[in-house]
Tab-separated table of C-alpha atoms (C1' of nucleotides) and ligand atoms in Angstrom:
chain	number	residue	atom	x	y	z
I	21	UNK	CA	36.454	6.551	-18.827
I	22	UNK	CA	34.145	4.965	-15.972
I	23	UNK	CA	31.127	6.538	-17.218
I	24	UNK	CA	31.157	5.228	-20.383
I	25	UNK	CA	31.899	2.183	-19.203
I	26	UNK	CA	29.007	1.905	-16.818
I	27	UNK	CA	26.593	2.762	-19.665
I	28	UNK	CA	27.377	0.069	-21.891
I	29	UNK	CA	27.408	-2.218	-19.306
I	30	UNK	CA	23.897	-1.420	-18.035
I	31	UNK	CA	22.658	-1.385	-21.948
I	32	UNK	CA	23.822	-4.652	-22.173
I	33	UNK	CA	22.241	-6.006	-19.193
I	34	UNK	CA	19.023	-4.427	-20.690
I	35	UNK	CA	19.547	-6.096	-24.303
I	36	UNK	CA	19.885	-9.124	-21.823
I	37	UNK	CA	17.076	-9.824	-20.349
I	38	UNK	CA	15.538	-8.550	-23.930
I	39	UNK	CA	14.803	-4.898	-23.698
I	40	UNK	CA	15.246	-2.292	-25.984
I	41	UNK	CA	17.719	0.311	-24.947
I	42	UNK	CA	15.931	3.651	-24.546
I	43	UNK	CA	17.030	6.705	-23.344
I	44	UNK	CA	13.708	6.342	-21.013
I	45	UNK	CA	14.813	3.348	-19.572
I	46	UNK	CA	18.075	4.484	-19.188
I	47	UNK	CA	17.693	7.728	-17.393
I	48	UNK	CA	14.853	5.928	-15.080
I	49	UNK	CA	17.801	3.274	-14.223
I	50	UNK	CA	20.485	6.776	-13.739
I	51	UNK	CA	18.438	8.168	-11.601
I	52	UNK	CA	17.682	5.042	-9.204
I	53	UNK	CA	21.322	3.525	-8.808
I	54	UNK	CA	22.575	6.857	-7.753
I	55	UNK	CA	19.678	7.537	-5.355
I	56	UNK	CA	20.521	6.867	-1.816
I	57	UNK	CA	17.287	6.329	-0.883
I	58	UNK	CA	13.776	4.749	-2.401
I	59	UNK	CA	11.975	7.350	-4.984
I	60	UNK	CA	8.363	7.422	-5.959
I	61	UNK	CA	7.345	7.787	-9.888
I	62	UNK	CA	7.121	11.198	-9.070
I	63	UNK	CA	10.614	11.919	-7.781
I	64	UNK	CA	12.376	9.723	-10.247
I	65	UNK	CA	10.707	12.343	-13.110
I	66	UNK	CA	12.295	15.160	-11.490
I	67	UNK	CA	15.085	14.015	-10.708
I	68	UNK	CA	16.017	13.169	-14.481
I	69	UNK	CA	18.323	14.923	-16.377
I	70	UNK	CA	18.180	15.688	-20.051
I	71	UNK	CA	15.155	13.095	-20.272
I	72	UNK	CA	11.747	13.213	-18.947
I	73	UNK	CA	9.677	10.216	-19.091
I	74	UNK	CA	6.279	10.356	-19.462
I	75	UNK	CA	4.347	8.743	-15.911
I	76	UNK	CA	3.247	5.406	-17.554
I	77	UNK	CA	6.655	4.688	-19.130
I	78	UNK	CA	8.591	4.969	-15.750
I	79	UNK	CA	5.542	2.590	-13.958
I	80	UNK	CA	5.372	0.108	-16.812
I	81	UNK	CA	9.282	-0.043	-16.770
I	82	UNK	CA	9.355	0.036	-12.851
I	83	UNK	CA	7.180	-2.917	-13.064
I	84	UNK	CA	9.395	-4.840	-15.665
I	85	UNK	CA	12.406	-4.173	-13.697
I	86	UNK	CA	10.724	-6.065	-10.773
I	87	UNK	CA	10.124	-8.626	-12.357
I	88	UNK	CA	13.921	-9.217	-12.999
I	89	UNK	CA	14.957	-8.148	-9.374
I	90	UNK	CA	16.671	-5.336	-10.337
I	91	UNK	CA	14.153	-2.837	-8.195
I	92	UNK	CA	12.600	-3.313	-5.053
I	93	UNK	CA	9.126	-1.513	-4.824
I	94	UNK	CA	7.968	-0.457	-1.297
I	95	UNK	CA	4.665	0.301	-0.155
I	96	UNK	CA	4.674	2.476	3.454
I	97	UNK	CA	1.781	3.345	5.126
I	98	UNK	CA	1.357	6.634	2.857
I	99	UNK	CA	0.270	4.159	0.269
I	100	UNK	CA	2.921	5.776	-2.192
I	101	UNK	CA	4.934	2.844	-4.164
I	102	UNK	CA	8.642	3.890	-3.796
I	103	UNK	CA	11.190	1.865	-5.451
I	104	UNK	CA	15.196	1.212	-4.556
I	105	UNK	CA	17.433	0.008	-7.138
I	106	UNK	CA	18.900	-3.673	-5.984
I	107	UNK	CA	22.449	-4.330	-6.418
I	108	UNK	CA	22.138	-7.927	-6.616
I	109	UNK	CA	19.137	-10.087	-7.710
I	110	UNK	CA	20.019	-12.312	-5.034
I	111	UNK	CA	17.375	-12.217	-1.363
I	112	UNK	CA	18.247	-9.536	0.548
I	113	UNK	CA	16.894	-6.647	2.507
I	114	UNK	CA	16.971	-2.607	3.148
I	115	UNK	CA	17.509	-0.417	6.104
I	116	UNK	CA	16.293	3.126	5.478
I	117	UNK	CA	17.097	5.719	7.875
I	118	UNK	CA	13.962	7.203	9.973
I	119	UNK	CA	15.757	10.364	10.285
I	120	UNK	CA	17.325	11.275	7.445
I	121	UNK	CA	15.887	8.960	4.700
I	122	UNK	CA	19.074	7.098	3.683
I	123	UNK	CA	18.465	3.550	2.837
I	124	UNK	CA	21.289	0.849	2.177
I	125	UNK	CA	21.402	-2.991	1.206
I	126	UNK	CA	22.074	-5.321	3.951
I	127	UNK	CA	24.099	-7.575	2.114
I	128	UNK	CA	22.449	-11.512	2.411
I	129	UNK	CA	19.894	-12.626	5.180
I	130	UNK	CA	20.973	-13.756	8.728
I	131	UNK	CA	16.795	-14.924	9.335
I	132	UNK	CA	17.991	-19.045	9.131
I	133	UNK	CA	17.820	-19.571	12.717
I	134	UNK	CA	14.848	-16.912	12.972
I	135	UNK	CA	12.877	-18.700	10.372
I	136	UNK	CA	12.957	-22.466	11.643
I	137	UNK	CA	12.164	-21.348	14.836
I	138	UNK	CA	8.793	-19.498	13.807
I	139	UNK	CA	8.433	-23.040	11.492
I	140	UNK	CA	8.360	-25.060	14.619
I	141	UNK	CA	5.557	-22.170	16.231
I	142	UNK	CA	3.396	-22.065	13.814
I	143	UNK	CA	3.210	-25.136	11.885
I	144	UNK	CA	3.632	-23.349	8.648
I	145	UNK	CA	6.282	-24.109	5.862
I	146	UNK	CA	7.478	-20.632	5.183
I	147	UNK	CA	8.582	-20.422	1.842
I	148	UNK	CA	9.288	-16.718	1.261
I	149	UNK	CA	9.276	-13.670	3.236
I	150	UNK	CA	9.604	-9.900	3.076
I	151	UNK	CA	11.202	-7.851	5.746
I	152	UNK	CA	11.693	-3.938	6.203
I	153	UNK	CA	14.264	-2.385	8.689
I	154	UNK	CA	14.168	0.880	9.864
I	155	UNK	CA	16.433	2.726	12.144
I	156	UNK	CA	19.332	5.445	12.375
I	157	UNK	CA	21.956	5.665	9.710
I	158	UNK	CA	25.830	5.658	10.965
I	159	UNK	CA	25.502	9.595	10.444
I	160	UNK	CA	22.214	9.986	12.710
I	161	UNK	CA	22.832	7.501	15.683
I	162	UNK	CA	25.954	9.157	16.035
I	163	UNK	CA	24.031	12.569	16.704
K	7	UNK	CA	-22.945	-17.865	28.468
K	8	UNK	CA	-19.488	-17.279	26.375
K	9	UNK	CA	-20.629	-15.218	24.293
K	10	UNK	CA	-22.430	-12.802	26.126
K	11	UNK	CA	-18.798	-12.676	28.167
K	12	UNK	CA	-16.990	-12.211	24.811
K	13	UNK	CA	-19.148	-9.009	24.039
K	14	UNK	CA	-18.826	-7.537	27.626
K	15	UNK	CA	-15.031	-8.180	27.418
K	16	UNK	CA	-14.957	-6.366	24.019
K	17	UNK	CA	-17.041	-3.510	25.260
K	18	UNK	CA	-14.864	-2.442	28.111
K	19	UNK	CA	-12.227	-2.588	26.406
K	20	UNK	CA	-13.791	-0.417	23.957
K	21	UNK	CA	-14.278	2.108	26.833
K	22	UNK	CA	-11.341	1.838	28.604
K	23	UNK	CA	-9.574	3.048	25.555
K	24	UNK	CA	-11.393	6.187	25.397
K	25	UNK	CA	-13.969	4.737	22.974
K	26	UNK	CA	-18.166	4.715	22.433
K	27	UNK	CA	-19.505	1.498	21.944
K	28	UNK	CA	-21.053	1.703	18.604
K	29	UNK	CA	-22.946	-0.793	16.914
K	30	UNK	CA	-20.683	-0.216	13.817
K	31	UNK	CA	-17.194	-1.001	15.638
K	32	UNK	CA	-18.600	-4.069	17.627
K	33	UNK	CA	-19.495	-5.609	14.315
K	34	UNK	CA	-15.854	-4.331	12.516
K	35	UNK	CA	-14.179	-6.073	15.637
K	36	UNK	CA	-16.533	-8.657	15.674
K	37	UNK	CA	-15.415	-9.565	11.819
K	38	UNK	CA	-12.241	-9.700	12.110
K	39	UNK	CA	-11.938	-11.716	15.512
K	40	UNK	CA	-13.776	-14.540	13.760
K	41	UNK	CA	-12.131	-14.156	10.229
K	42	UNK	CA	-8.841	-16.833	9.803
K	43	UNK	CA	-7.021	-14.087	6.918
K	44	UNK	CA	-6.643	-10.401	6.368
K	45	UNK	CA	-9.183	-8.904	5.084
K	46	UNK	CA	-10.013	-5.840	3.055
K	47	UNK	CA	-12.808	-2.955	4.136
K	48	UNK	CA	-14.818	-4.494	1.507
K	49	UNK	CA	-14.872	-7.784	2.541
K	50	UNK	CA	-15.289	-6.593	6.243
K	51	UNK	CA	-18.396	-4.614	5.332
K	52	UNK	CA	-20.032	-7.664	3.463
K	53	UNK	CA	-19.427	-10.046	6.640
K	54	UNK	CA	-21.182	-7.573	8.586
K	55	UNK	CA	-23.978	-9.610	9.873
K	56	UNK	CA	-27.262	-7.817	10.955
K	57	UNK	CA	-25.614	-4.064	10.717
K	58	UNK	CA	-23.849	-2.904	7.496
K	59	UNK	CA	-21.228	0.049	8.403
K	60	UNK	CA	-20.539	2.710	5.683
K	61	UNK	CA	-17.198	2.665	4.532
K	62	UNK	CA	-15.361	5.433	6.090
K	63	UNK	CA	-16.608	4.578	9.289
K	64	UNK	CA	-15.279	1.748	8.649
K	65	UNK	CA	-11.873	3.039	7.367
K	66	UNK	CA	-12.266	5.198	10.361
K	67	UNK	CA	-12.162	2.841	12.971
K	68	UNK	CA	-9.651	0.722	11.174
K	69	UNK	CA	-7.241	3.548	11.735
K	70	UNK	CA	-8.016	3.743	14.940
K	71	UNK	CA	-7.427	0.613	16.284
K	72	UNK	CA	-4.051	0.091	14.364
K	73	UNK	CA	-3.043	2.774	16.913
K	74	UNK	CA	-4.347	1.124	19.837
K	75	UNK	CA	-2.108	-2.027	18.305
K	76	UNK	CA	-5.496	-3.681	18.286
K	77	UNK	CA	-4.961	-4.675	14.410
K	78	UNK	CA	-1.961	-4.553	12.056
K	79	UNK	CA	-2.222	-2.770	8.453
K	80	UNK	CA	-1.151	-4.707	5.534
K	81	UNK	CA	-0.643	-3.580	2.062
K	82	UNK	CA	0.357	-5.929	-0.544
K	83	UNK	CA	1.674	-5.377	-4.535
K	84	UNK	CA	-2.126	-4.931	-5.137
K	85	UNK	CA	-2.267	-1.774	-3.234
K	86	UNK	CA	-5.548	-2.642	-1.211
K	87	UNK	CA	-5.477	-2.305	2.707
K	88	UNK	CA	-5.838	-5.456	4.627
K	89	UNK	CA	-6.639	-5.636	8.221
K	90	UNK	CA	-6.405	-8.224	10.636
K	91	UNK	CA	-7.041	-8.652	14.098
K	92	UNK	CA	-4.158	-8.741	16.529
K	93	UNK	CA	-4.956	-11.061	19.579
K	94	UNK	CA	-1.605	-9.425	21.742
K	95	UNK	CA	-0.457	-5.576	20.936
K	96	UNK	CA	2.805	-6.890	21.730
K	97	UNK	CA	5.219	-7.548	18.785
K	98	UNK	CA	4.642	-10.310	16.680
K	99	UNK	CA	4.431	-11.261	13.013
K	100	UNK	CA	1.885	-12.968	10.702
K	101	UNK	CA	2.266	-16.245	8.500
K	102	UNK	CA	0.391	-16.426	5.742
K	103	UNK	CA	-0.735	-19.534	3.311
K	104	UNK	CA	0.432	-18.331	-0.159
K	105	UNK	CA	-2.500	-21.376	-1.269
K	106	UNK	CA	-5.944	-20.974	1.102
K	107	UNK	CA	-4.784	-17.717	2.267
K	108	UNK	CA	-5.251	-18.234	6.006
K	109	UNK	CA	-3.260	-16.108	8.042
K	110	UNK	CA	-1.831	-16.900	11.810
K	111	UNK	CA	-0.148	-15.079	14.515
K	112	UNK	CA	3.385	-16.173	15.646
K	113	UNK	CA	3.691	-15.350	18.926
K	114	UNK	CA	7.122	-13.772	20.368
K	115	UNK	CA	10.227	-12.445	17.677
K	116	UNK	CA	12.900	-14.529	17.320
K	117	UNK	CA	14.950	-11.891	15.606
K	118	UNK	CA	17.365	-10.456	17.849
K	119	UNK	CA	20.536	-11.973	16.581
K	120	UNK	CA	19.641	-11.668	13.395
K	121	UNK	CA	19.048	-7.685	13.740
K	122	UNK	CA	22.277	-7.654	15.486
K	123	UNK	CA	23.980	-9.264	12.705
K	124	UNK	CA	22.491	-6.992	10.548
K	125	UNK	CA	23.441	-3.597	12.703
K	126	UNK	CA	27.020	-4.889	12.394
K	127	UNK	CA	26.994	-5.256	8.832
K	128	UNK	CA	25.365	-2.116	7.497
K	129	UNK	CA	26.302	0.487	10.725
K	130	UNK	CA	22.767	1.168	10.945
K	131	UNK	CA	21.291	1.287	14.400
K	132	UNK	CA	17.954	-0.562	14.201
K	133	UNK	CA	14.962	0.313	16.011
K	134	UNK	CA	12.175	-0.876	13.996
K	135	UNK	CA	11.133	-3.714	11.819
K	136	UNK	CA	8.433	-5.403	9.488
K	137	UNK	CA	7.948	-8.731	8.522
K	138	UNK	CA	5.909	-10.486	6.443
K	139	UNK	CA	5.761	-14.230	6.065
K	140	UNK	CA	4.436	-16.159	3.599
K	141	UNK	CA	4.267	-20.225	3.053
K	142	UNK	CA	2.211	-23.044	3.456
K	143	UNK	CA	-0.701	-23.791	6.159
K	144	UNK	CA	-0.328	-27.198	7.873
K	145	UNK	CA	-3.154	-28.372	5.887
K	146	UNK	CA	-1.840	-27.235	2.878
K	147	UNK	CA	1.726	-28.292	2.866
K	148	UNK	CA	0.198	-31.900	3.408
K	149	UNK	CA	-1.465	-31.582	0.256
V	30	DA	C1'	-36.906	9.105	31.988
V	31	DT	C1'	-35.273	13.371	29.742
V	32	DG	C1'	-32.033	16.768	28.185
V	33	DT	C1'	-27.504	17.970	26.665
V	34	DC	C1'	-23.595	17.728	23.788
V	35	DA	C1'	-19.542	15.938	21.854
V	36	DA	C1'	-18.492	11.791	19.421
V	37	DA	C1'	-19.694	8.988	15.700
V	38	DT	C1'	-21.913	7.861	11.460
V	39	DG	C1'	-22.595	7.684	6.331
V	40	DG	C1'	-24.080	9.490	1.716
V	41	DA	C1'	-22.072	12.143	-1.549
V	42	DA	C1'	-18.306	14.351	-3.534
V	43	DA	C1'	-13.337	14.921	-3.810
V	44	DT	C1'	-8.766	13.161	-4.076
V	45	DG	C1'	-4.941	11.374	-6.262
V	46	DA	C1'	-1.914	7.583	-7.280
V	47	DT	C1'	-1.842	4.137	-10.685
V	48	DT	C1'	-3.565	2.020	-14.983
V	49	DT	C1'	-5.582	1.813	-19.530
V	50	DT	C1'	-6.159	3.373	-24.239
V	51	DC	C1'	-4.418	4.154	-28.522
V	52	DA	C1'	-2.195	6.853	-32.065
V	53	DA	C1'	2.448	8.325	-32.872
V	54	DT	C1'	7.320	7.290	-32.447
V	55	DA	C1'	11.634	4.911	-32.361
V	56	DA	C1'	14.782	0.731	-31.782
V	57	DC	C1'	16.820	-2.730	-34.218
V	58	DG	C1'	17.465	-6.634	-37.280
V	59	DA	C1'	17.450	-7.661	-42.136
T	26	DT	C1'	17.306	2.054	-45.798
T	27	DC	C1'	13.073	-0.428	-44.640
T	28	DG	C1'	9.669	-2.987	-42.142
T	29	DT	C1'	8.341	-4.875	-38.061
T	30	DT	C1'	7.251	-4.449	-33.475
T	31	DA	C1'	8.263	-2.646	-28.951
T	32	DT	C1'	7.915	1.576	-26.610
T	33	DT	C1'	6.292	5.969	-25.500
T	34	DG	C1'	3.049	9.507	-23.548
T	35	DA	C1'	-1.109	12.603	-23.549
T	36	DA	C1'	-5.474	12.102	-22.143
T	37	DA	C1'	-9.005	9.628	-19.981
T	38	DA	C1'	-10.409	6.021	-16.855
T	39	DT	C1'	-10.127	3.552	-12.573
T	40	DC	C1'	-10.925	2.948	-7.990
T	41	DA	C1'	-9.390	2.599	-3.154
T	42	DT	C1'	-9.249	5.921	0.306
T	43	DT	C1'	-10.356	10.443	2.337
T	44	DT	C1'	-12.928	14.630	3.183
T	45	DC	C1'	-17.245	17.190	3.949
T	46	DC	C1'	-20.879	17.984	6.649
T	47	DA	C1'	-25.667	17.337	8.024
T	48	DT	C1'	-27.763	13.938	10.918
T	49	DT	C1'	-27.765	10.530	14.492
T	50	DT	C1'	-26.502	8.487	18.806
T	51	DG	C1'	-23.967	7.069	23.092
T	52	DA	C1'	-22.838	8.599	27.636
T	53	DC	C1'	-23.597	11.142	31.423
T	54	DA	C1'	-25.960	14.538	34.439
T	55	DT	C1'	-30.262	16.058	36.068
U	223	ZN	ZN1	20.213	9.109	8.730
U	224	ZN	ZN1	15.690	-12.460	4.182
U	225	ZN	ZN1	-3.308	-23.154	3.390
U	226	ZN	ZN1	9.825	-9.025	15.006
DNA sequence: ATGTCAAATGGAAATGATTTTCAATAACGA
DNA sequence: TCGTTATTGAAAATCATTTCCATTTGACAT
């Protein structure tokens, strides 16, 4: 039984890193890993079944889960925070589809090269950096 | 007389893009020209020397020139706006100094292989993207 | 210079996402 | 089961940004 399966092993990642295992926390993190795109605080409530959180437990939570790189939150120009559910805690970034909405992990970073060369511009050690793609899904282009 | 070149220069551009020179957007522009970081409506207003703009004139104009590519639009985990002032509306990125805070232009993108590695990898046609880079100023990565 | 008028300004009020407060609830180890 | 402590959530607060709209002003024609 998969399902069960994926349960425990997301409670135990949560008794991990030293949370309690709610059924809050646990329909927030439902509702985010099977999203296929980034949801605002809003959307994640409505999308819940069976549990609705109340608004400040699914920001506080949000929050914590940043922390720990298991969410990404997103700030567009609508000043709305949306938030995408990381498979990995390791760098990486998202493309989101300007069409449709989709948005997937680009597995790893290919900005090496990029980055030493904008080193050597501007003088600047560049120790971190954040970097948002946008585009046309497989689905889309092919339209 | 530079300065009195500087102003004229600022002023037709002003007009050419369809604008009235106001006092209030020659000291906005004025502010951020001369500041070295982003700044926030706030701070732009209380740089204002000799006129004091009211803050959604301010905001306002802001907008405006973002569309004219004239400044870029930041917004950072604290939620505040940031402007600063682009010296080229052609594409380019911003370093900043995660100690002092002083931001720079890099001229040019050196990203086009690594967006092409990244189209391969996810499928995703890209056609947009936003970077921010963060690290240390020449001054203080010689500490 | 003066008149005309649409563009621009700014004080005040509205908006609305996010955060804080705090009393009630629930997870979990003993 | 019990006690401790984290977590929750309704309500209120916060506060950056936007909207309203009456007043002012820049630009251009006369
Ligand atoms: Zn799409
Ligand atoms: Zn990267
Ligand atoms: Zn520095
Ligand atoms: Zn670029």
């Amino acid at each position: 039984m998969v399902h069960r399966n994926t349960n425990a092993v997301r409670d135990a990642a949560l008794r991990g890193a030293g949370f309690r295992v709610t059924p809050q926390r646990q329909a927030i993190i439902r509702v985010l890993e099977t999203s296929d795109r980034p949801l605002s605080v809003e959307e994640i409530i409505s999308r819940m079944k069976g549990y609705r959180s109340g608004v400040p437990t699914v920001y506080r939570n949000l929050q914590q889960f940043a922390e720990h790189g298991w969410v990404e939150t997103l700030v567009g120009p609508d000043q709305i925070m949306r938030f995408v559910w990381c498979s990995t805690s390791k760098h990486h970034h998202h493309v989101q589809c300007e069409q449709c909405g989709r948005a997937v992990e680009v597995e790893g970073c290919a900005l090496k090269r990029a980055l030493e060369a904008m080193e050597a511009k501007s003088g600047f050690r560049i120790t971190r950096h954040q970097l948002q793609l946008f585009g046309l899904c497989p689905e889309c282009k092919g339209e």
